Tab-separated table of C-alpha atoms in Angstrom:
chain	number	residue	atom	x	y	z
G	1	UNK	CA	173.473	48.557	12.966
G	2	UNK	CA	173.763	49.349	9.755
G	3	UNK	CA	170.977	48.674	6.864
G	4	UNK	CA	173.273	47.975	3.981
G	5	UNK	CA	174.248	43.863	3.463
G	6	UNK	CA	176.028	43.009	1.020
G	7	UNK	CA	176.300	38.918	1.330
G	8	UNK	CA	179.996	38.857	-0.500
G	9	UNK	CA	183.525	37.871	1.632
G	10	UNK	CA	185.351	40.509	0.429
G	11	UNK	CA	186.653	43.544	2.330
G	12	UNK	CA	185.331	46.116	-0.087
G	13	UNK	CA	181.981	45.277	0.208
G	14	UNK	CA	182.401	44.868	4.404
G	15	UNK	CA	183.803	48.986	3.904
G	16	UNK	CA	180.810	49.536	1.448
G	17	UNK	CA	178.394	48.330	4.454
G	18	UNK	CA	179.896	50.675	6.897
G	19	UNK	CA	180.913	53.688	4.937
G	20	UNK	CA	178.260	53.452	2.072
G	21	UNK	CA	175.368	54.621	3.576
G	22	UNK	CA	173.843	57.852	2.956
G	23	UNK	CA	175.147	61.242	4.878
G	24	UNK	CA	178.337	58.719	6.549
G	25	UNK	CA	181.070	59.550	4.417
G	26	UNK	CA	180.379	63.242	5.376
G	27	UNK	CA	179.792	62.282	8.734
G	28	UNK	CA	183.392	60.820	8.924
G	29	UNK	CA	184.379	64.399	7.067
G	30	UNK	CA	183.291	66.545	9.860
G	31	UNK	CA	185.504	64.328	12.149
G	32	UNK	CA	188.255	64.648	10.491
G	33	UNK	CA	188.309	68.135	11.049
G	34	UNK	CA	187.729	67.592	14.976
G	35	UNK	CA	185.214	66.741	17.594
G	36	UNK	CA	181.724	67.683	16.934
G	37	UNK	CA	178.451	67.539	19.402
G	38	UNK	CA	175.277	66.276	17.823
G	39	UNK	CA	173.968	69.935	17.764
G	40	UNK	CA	176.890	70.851	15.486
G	41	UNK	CA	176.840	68.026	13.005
G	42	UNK	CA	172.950	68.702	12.296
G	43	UNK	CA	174.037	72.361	11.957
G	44	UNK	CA	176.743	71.164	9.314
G	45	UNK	CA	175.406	68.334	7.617
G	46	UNK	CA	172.454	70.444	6.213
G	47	UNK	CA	169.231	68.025	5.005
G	48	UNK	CA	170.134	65.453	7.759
G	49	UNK	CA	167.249	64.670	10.335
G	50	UNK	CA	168.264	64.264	13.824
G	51	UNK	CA	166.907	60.687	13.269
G	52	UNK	CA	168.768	59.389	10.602
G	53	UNK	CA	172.182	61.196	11.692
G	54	UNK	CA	171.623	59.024	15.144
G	55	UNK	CA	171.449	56.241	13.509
G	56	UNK	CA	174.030	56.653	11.567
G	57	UNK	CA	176.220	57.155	14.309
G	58	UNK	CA	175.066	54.372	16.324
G	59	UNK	CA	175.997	52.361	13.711
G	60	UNK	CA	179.716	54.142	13.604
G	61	UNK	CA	180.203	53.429	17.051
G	62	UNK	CA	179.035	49.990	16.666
G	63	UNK	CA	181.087	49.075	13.924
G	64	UNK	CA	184.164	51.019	16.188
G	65	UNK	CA	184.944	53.621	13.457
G	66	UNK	CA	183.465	56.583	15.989
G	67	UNK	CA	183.262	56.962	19.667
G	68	UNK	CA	181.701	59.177	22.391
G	69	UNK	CA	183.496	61.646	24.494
G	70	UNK	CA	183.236	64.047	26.944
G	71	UNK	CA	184.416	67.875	26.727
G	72	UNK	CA	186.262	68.602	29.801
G	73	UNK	CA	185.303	71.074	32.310
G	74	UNK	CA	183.584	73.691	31.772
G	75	UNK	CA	181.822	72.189	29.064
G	76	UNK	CA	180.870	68.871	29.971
G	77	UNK	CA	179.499	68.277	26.803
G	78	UNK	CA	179.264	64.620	24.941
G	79	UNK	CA	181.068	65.032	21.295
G	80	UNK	CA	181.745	62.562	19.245
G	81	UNK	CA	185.065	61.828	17.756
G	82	UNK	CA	186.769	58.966	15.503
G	83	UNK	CA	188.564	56.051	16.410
G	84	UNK	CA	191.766	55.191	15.321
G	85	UNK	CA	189.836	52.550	12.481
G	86	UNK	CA	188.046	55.454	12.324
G	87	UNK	CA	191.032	58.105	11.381
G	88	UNK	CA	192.734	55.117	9.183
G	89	UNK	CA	189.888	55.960	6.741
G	90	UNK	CA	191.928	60.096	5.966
G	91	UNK	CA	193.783	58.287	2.977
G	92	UNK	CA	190.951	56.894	1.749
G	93	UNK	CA	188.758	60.328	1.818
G	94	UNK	CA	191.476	62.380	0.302
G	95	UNK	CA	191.470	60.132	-2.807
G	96	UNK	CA	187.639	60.667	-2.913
G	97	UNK	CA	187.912	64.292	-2.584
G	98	UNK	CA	190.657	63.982	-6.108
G	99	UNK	CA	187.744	62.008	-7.488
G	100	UNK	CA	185.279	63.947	-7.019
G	101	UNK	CA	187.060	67.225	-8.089
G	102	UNK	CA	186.117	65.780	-11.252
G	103	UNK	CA	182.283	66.353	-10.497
G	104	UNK	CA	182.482	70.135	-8.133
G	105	UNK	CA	181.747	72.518	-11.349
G	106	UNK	CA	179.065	74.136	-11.561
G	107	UNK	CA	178.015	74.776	-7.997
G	108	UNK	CA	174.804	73.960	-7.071
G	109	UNK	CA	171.966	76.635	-6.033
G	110	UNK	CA	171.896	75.230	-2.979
G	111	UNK	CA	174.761	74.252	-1.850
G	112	UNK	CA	176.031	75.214	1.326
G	113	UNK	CA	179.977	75.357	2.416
G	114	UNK	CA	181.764	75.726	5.590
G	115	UNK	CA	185.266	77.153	5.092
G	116	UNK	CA	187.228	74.690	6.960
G	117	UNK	CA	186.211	71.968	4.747
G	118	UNK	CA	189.210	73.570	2.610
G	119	UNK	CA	191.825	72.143	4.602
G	120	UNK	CA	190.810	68.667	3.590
G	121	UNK	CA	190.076	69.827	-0.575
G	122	UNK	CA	193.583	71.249	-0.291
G	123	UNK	CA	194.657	68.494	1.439
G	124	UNK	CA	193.883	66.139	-1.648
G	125	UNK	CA	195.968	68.221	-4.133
G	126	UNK	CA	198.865	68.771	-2.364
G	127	UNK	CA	201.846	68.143	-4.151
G	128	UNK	CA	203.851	65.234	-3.072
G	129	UNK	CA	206.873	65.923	-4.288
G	130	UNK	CA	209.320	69.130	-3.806
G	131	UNK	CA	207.830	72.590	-3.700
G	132	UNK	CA	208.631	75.992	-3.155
G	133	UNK	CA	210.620	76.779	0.486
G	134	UNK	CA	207.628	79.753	1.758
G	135	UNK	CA	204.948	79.880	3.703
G	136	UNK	CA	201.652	81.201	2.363
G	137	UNK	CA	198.293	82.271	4.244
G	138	UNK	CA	195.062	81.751	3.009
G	139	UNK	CA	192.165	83.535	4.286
G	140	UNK	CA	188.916	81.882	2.151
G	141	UNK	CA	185.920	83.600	3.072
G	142	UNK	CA	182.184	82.937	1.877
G	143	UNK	CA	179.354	82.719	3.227
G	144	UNK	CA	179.743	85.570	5.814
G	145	UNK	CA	182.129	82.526	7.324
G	146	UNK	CA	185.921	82.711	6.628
G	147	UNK	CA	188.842	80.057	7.798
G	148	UNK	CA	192.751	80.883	7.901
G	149	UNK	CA	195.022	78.226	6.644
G	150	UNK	CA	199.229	78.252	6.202
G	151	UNK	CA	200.572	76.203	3.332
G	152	UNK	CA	204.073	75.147	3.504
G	153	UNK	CA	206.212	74.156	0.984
G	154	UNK	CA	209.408	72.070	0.978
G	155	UNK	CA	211.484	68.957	-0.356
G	156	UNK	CA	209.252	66.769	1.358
G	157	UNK	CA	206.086	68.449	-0.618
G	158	UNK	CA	203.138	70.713	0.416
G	159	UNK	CA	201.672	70.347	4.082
G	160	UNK	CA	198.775	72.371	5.389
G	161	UNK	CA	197.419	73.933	8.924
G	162	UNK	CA	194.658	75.608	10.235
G	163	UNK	CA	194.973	79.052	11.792
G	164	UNK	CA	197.264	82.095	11.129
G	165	UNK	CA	201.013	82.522	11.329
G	166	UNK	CA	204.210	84.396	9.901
G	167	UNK	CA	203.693	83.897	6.073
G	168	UNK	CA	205.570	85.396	2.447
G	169	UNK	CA	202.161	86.139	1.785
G	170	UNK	CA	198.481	86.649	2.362
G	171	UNK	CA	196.076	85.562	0.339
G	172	UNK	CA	192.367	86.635	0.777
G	173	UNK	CA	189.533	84.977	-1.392
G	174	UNK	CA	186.768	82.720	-2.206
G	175	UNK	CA	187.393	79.326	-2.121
G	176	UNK	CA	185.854	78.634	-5.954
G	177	UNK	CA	188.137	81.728	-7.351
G	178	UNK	CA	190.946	79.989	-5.034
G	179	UNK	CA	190.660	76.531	-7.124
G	180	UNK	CA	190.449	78.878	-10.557
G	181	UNK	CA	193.559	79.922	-9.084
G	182	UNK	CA	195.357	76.908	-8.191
G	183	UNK	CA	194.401	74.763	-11.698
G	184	UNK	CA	195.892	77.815	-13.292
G	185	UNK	CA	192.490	78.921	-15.517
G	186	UNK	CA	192.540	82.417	-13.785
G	187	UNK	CA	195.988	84.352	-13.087
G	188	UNK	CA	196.776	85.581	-9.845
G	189	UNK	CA	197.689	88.714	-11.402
G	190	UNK	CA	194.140	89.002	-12.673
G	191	UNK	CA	192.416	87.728	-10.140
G	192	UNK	CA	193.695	90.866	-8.475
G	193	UNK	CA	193.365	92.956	-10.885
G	194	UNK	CA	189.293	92.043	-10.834
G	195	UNK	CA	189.596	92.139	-7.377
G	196	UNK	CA	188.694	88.663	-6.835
G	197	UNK	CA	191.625	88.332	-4.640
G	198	UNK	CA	193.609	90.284	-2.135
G	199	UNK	CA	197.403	90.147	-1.530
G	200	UNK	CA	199.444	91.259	0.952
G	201	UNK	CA	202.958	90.737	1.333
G	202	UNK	CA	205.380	89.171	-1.445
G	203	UNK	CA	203.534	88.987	-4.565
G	204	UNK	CA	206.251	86.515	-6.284
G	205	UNK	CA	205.501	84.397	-3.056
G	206	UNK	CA	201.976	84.490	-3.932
G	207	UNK	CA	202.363	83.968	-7.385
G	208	UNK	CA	204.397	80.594	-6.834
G	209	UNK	CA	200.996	79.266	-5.036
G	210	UNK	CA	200.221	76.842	-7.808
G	211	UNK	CA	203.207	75.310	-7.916
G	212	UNK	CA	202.390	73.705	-4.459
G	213	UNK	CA	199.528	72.036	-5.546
G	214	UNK	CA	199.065	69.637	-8.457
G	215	UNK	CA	195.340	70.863	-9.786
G	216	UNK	CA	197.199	72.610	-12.753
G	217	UNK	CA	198.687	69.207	-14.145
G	218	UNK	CA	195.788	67.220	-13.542
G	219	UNK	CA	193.643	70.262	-15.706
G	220	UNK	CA	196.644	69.332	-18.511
G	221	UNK	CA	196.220	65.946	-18.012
């Protein structure tokens, strides 16, 4: 059950009493991106005890925003996984994640980052509207950890996927100089040229990268 009461009838503050507790917004995070066992949300969630991150998700499943499963054979193992109350709650985290753009720079010393968490900031500044007709790879690496990711564009706007695929264009980097990138403060050109970045394939493909994403007019803005 969760500690947090707020003693209002309104829906906000019932969402505030299941979502506003500490480490559960990035709980829901990590299963958006997929299953995960206990083992691998301590691994991810880095500062949580074992302790609090079980109570946390008892009070997930209680609430019916995440439930138990079972890995089928060989595995066997118990993940857990959310709901479909649980999934309705994407829209709502990818307006966060615009929000909070506002607050990323500087990183912290310690900060940690796993690269698929990209696929959800990307996510969040897709554009919406018509973009270019390609297909671009990213490759962000840090950490000693990399992800692969294809961005598509099209008249019904920028959609993403994890894994590799045919592309225009490869693009290799860090996911900070990838954001630079994208909000147009550093040049793709340059970014290169510093070898920041490295393209293969089409570099007007490459180049046309921003244009799928709508960090450069919110930097105007």
């Amino acid at each position: 059950m969760t500690q947090t009461h707020y003693p209002q009838f309104c829906a906000l503050a019932r969402a505030a009493e299941i979502v506003g507790e500490r480490w559960t917004l990035l709980i829901v995070r990590e299963l958006l991106l997929g299953p995960k066992r206990f083992g691998d949300l301590v691994g991810r969630l880095s500062g949580v005890s074992p302790t609090v991150l079980t109570g946390r998700l008892n009070a997930l499943i209680e609430s019916g925003v995440v439930r138990r499963a079972i890995l089928p054979p060989p595995f066997n193992a118990q993940t857990y996984e959310l709901t479909p109350v649980g999934l309705a709650l994407k829209p709502a985290i990818r307006e966060l994640i615009r929000w909070g753009g506002h607050f990323l720079f500087p990183p912290r010393p310690d900060d940690t980052f796993e690269p698929d968490w990209v696929l959800l900031g990307l996510d969040a500044i897709s554009r919406q509207t018509p973009t270019p007709a390609r297909t671009i790879a990213l490759r962000v690496t840090q950490g000693g950890k990399s992800a692969s990711f294809l961005v598509q564009g099209g008249p019904q706007g920028t959609t993403l996927s994890r894994g590799d695929g045919p592309a225009s264009a490869t693009i290799e980097t860090r996911f900070d100089t990838l954001l630079r990138i994208l909000s147009t403060q550093l040049p793709l050109d340059q970014a290169v040229s510093e070898k920041l970045v490295n393209v293969e394939g089409s570099a007007v493909a490459a180049r046309s990268l921003p244009r799928m994403f709508d960090l450069s007019d919110r930097r105007r803005a």
